[in-house]
Coordinates of C-alpha atoms and ligand atoms in Angstrom, one line a residue:
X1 CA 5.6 40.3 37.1
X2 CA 4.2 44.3 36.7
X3 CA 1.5 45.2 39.2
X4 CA -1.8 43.9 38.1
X5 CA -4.1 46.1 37.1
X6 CA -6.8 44.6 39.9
X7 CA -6.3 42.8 42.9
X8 CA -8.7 40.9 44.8
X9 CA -7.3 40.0 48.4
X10 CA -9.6 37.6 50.5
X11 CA -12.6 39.5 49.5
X12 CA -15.5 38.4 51.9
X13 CA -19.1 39.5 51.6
X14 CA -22.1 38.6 53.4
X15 CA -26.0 38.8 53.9
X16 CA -27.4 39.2 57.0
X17 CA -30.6 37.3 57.7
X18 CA -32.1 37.6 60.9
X19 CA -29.8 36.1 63.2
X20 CA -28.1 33.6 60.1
X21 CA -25.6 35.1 57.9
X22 CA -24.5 33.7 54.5
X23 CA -21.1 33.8 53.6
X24 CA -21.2 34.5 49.6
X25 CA -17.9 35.3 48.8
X26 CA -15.3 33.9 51.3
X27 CA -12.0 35.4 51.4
X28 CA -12.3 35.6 47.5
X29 CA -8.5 36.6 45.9
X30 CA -7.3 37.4 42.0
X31 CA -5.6 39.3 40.3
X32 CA -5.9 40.4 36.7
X33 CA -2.9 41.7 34.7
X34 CA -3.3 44.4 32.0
X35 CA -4.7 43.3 28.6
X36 CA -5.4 39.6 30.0
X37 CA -8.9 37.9 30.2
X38 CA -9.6 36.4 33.5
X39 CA -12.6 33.6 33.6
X40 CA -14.8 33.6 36.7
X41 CA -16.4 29.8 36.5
X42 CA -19.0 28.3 38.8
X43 CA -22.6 26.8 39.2
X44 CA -25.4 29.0 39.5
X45 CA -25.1 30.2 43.4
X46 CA -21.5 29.9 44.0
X47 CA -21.4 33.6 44.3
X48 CA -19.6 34.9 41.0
X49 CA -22.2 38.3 41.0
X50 CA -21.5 38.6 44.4
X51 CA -18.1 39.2 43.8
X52 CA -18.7 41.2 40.8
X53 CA -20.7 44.1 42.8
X54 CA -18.7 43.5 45.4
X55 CA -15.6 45.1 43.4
X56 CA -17.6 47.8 42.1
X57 CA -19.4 47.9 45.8
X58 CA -22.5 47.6 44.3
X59 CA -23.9 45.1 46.4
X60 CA -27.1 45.6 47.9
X61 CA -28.6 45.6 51.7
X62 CA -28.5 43.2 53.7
X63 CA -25.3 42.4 51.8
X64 CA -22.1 43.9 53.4
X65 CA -18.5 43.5 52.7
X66 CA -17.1 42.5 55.8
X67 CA -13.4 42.6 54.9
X68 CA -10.7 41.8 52.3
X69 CA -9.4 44.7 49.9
X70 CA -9.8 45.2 46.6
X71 CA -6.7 47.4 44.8
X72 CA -7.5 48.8 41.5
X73 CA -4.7 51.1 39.7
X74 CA -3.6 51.7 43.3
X75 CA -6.4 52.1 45.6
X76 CA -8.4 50.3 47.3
X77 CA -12.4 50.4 46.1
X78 CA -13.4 48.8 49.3
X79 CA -12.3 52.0 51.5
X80 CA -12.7 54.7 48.6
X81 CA -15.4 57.6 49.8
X82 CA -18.4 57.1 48.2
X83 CA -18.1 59.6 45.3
X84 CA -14.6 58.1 44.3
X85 CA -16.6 55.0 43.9
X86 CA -19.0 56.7 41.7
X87 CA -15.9 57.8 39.4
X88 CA -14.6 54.3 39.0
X89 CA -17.8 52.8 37.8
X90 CA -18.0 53.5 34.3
X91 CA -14.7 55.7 33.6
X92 CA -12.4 52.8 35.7
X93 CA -14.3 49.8 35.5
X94 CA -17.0 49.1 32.8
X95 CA -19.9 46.5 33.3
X96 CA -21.7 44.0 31.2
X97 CA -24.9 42.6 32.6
X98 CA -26.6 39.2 31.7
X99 CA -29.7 40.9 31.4
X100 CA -29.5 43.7 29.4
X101 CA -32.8 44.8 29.3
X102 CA -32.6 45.2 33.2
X103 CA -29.9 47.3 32.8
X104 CA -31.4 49.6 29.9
X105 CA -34.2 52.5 31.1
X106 CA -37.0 51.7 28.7
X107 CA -38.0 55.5 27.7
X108 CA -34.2 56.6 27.3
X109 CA -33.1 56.2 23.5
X110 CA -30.2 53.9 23.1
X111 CA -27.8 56.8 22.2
X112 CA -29.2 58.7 25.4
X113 CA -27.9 55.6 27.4
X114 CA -23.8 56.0 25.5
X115 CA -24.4 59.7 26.1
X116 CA -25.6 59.7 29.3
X117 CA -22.3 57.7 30.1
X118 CA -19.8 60.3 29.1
X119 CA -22.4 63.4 30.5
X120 CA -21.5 61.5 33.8
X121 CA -17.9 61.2 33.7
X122 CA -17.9 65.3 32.0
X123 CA -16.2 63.6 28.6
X124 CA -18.4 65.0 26.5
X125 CA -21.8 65.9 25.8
X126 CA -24.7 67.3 23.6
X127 CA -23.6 67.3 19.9
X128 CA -20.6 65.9 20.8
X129 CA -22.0 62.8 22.9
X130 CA -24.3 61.8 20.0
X131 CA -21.7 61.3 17.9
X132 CA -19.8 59.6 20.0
X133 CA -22.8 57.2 20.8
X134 CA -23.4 56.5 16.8
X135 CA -19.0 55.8 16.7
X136 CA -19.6 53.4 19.8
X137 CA -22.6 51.8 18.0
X138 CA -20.1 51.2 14.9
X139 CA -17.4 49.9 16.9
X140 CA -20.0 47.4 18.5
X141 CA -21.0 46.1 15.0
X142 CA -24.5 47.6 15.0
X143 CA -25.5 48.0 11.2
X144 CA -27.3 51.4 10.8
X145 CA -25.9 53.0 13.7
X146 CA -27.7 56.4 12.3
X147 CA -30.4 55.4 12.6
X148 CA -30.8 52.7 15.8
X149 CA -29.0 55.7 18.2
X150 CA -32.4 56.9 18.3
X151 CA -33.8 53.4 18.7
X152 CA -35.3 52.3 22.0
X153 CA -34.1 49.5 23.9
X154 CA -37.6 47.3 23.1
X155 CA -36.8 48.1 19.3
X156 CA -33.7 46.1 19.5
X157 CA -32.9 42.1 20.1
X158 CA -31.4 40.9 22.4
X159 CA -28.2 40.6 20.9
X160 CA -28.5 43.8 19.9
X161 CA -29.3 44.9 23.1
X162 CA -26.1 43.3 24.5
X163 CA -23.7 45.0 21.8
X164 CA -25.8 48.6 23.8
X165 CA -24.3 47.3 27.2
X166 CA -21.1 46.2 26.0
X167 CA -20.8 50.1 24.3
X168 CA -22.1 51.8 27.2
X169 CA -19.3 49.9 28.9
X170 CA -16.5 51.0 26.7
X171 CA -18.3 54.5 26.2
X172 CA -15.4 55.8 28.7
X173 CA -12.8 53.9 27.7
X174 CA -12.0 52.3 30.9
X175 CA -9.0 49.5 31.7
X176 CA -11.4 47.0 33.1
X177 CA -14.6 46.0 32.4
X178 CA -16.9 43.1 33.9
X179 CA -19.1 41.0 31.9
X180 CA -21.2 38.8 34.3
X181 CA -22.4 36.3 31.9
X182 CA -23.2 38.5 29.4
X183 CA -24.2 35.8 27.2
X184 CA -26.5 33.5 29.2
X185 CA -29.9 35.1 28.2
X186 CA -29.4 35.0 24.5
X187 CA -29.6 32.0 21.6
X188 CA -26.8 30.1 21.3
X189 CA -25.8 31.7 17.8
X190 CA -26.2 35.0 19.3
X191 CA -23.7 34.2 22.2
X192 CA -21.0 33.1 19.7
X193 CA -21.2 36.4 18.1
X194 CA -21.3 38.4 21.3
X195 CA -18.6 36.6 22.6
X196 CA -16.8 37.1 19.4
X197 CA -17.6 40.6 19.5
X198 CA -16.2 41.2 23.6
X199 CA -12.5 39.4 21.9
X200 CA -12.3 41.7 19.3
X201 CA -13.5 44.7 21.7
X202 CA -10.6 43.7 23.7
X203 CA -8.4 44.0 21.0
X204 CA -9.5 46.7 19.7
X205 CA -10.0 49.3 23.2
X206 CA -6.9 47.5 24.7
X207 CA -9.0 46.3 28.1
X208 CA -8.7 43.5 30.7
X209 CA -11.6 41.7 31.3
X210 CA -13.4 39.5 33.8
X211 CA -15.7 37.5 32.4
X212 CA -18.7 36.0 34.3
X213 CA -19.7 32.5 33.4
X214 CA -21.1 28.7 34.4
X215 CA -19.5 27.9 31.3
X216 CA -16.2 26.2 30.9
X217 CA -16.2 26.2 27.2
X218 CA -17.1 29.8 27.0
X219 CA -13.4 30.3 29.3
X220 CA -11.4 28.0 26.5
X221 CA -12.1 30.3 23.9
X222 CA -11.6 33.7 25.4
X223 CA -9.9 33.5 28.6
X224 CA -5.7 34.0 29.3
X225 CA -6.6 32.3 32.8
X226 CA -9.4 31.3 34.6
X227 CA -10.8 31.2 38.8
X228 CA -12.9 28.3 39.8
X229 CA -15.6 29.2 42.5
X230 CA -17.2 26.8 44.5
X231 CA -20.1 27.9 47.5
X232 CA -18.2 31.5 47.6
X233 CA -14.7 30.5 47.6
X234 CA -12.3 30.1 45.1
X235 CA -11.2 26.5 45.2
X236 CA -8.6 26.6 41.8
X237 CA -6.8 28.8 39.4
X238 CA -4.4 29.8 37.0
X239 CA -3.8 29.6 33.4
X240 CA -6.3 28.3 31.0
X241 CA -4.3 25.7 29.1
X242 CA -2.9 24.2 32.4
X243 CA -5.7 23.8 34.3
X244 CA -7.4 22.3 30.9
X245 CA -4.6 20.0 31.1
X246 CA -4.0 18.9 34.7
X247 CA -7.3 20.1 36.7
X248 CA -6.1 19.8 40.2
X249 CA -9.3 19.8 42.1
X250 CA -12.0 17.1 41.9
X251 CA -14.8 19.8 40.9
X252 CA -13.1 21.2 38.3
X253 CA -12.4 17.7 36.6
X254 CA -16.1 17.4 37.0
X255 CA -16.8 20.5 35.5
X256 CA -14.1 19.8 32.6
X257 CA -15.9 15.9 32.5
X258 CA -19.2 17.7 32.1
X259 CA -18.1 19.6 28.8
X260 CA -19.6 17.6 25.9
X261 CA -16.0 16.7 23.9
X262 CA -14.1 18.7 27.1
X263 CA -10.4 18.5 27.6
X264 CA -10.9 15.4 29.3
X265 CA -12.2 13.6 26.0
X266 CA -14.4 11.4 28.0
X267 CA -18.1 11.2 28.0
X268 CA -20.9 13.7 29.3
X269 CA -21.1 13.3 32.5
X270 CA -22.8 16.0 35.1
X271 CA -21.2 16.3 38.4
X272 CA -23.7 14.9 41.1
X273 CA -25.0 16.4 43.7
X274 CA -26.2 19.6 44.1
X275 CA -24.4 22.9 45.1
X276 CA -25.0 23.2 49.4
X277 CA -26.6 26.2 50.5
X278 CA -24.9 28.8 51.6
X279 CA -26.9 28.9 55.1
X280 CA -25.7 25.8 56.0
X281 CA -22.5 24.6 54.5
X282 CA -21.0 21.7 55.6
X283 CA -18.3 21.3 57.8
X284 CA -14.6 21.1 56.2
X285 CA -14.6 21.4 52.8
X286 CA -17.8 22.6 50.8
X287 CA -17.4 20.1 47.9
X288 CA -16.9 16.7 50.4
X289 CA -20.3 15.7 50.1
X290 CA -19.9 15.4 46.2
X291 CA -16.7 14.7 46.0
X292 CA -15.6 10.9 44.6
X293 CA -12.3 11.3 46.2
X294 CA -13.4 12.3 49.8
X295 CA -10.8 11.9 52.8
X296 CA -11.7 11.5 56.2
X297 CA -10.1 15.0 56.7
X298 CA -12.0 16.9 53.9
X299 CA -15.1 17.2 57.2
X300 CA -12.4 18.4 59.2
X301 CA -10.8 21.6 57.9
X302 CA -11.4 23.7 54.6
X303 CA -7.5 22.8 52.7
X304 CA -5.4 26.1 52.6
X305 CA -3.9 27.3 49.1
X306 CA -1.0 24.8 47.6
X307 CA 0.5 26.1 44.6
X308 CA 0.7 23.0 42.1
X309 CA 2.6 24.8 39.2
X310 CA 3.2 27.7 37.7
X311 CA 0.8 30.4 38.9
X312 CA -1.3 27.4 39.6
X313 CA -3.3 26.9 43.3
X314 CA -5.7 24.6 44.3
X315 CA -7.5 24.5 47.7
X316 CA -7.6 20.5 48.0
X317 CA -6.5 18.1 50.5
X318 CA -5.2 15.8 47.6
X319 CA -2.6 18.3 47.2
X320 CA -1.6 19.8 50.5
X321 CA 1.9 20.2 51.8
X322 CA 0.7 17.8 55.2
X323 CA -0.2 15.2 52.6
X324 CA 3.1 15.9 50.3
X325 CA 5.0 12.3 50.5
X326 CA 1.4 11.1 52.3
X327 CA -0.7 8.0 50.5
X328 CA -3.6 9.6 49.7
X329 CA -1.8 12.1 46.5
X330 CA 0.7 9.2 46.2
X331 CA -1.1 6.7 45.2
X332 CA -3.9 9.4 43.2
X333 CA -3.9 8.9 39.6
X334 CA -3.4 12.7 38.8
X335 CA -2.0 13.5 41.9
X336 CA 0.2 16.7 42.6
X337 CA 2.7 17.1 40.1
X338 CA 5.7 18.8 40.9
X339 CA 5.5 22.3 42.0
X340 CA 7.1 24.8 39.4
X341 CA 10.3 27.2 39.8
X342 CA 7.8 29.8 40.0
X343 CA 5.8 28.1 43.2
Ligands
LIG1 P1 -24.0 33.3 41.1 O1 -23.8 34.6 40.4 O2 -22.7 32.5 41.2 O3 -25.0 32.5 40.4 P2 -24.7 34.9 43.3 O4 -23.4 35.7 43.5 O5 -25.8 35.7 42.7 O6 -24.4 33.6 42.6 O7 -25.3 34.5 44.7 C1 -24.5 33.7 45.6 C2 -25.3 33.5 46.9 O8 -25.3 34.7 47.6 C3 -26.7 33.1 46.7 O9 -26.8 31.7 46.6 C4 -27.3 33.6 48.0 O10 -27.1 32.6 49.1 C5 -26.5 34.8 48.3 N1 -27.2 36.0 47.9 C6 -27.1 36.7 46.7 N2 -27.9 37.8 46.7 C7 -28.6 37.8 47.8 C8 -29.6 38.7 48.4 N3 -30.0 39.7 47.8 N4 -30.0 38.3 49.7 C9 -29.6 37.2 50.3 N5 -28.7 36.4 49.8 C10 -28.2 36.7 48.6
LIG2 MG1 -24.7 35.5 38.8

């Protein structure tokens, strides 16, 4: 396989509270290849933003990343001087908010915004950057681009708003861009559009993207492969289809189970339970006290990465080499399948 475009390698950040510390991402690793779609799925808290600054070290005090790297077209971000960082936010890696209107100054015009972006980066400017802006508003499907490059951000939707953000991202054309659930504030029929839209934009500027989300429909559509977080770690991935197909960890067959009509063509059903706090996890595995197929050995340790197929890992004791041949995944309905050639 080529070198992927971004690496992730047991990313760990955390906030500092007095003398407690929270853990939010915990030795986080991924990798996203060139021109694929990567899906970042959790519940609200697990620590997806976290991560997301944390590539683009943009998280703020008293957060810290305490170690991990994080390799992007051969460096790595998390030792890069501060104005190399600068350079790879915007021209190397493009963001996507969920709120846009956060993100948007409020007296700057929206083609000021696209300008702005390429002013930054010295890609172009005055004249020039304007129409550049009113191409980028085009590309983003805005009707009347003439005209709403002079628009404000309050004079837009919401959608609208979004299709600014997701042009400022691709203003400089970079391989990567982040979208942090870019659809969670809008309408429903406004997130299938947008969503739409960031598939064709992918086509169309030839990027990779990570894309943000609580939602595993939202990954069936437009994800190549998808990372399941759980209280800051990763706790499954790999591709789309076969993790659709044979979730290996208990969470993400809740997750899939909680998709009205999901993969798992059963009835909606929530997982129970709610996700721990971060301040005070429990012992062994972070999912144990909601899990339905809890071992006496889940309290004990959190399971280490067993590959379960091809470019397929799951971080659960049901699979583990120690319990390989054991009674526990034996006797499982669902239990580990064969590893692949490529395990
Ligand atoms: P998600 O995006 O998955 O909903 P976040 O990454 O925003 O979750 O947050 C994960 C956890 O990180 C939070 O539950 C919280 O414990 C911690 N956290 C995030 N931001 C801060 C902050 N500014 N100060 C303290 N803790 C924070
Ligand atoms: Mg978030």
């Amino acid at each position: 396989m080529p070198d992927p475009l971004l690496s992730v390698e047991r990313l760990t950040t955390i906030f500092d509270a007095g003398s407690r510390s929270v853990v939010a991402a915990n030795e986080v690793s991924f990798h996203i290849q060139r021109g694929e779609t990567l899906g970042l799925v959790g519940e609200s808290g697990s620590g997806k933003s976290v991560t997301a600054f944390s590539i683009i070290r943009l998280v703020q005090l008293p957060g810290r990343i305490a170690g991990g790297r994080v390799m992007f077209q051969g460096r790595d971000l998390v030792s890069l001087p501060e104005d190399e960082i600068r350079k790879v936010r915007g021209a190397g890696i493009g963001f996507i908010f969920q709120e846009p209107m956060a993100a948007l100054n409020p007296v700057m015009r929206v083609g000021h915004h696209i300008a702005e972006a390429l002013r930054v980066h010295g890609l172009a400017g005055g004249a020039e950057a304007r129409a550049r802006a009113i191409d980028l508003l085009r590309a983003v499907r805005i009707v009347d681009a003439e005209r709403r490059v002079d628009d404000y951000p309050h004079q837009l939707s919401g959608g609208m708003r979004q299709r600014v953000m997701i042009a400022i991202a691709l203003a400089c054309r970079p391989p990567l861009v982040i979208a942090d659930e870019p659809t969670t504030a809008l309408d429903v029929t406004v997130q299938a559009q947008i969503l739409d839209l960031l598939r064709d934009m992918k086509q169309e500027f030839g990027i990779s993207l990570l894309l943000i989300t609580h939602d595993l429909g939202v990954i069936a559509e437009t994800a190549d492969r998808v990372a399941i977080m759980y209280a800051g770690r990763i706790v499954e991935q790999g591709p789309v289809r076969e993790i659709f197909r044979h979730p290996a960890h208990p969470y993400t067959r809740g997750l899939l189970e909680s998709i009205p009509g999901g993969a798992a063509g059963s009835r909606l059903k929530a997982i129970d339970g709610a996700v721990p706090n971060l301040a005070s996890l429990p012992p062994g595995c972070s999912f144990g006290p909601r899990c339905a197929r809890h071992m006496p050995q889940c309290d004990r340790a959190f399971p280490d990465v067993t590959h379960v197929g091809i470019d397929h890992t799951v971080r659960c004791f049901l699979h583990s080499v120690t319990h390989r041949g054991g009674t526990a995944a034996a006797a499982s309905e669902g239990g580990p399948r064969p590893a692949g050639p490529g395990a």
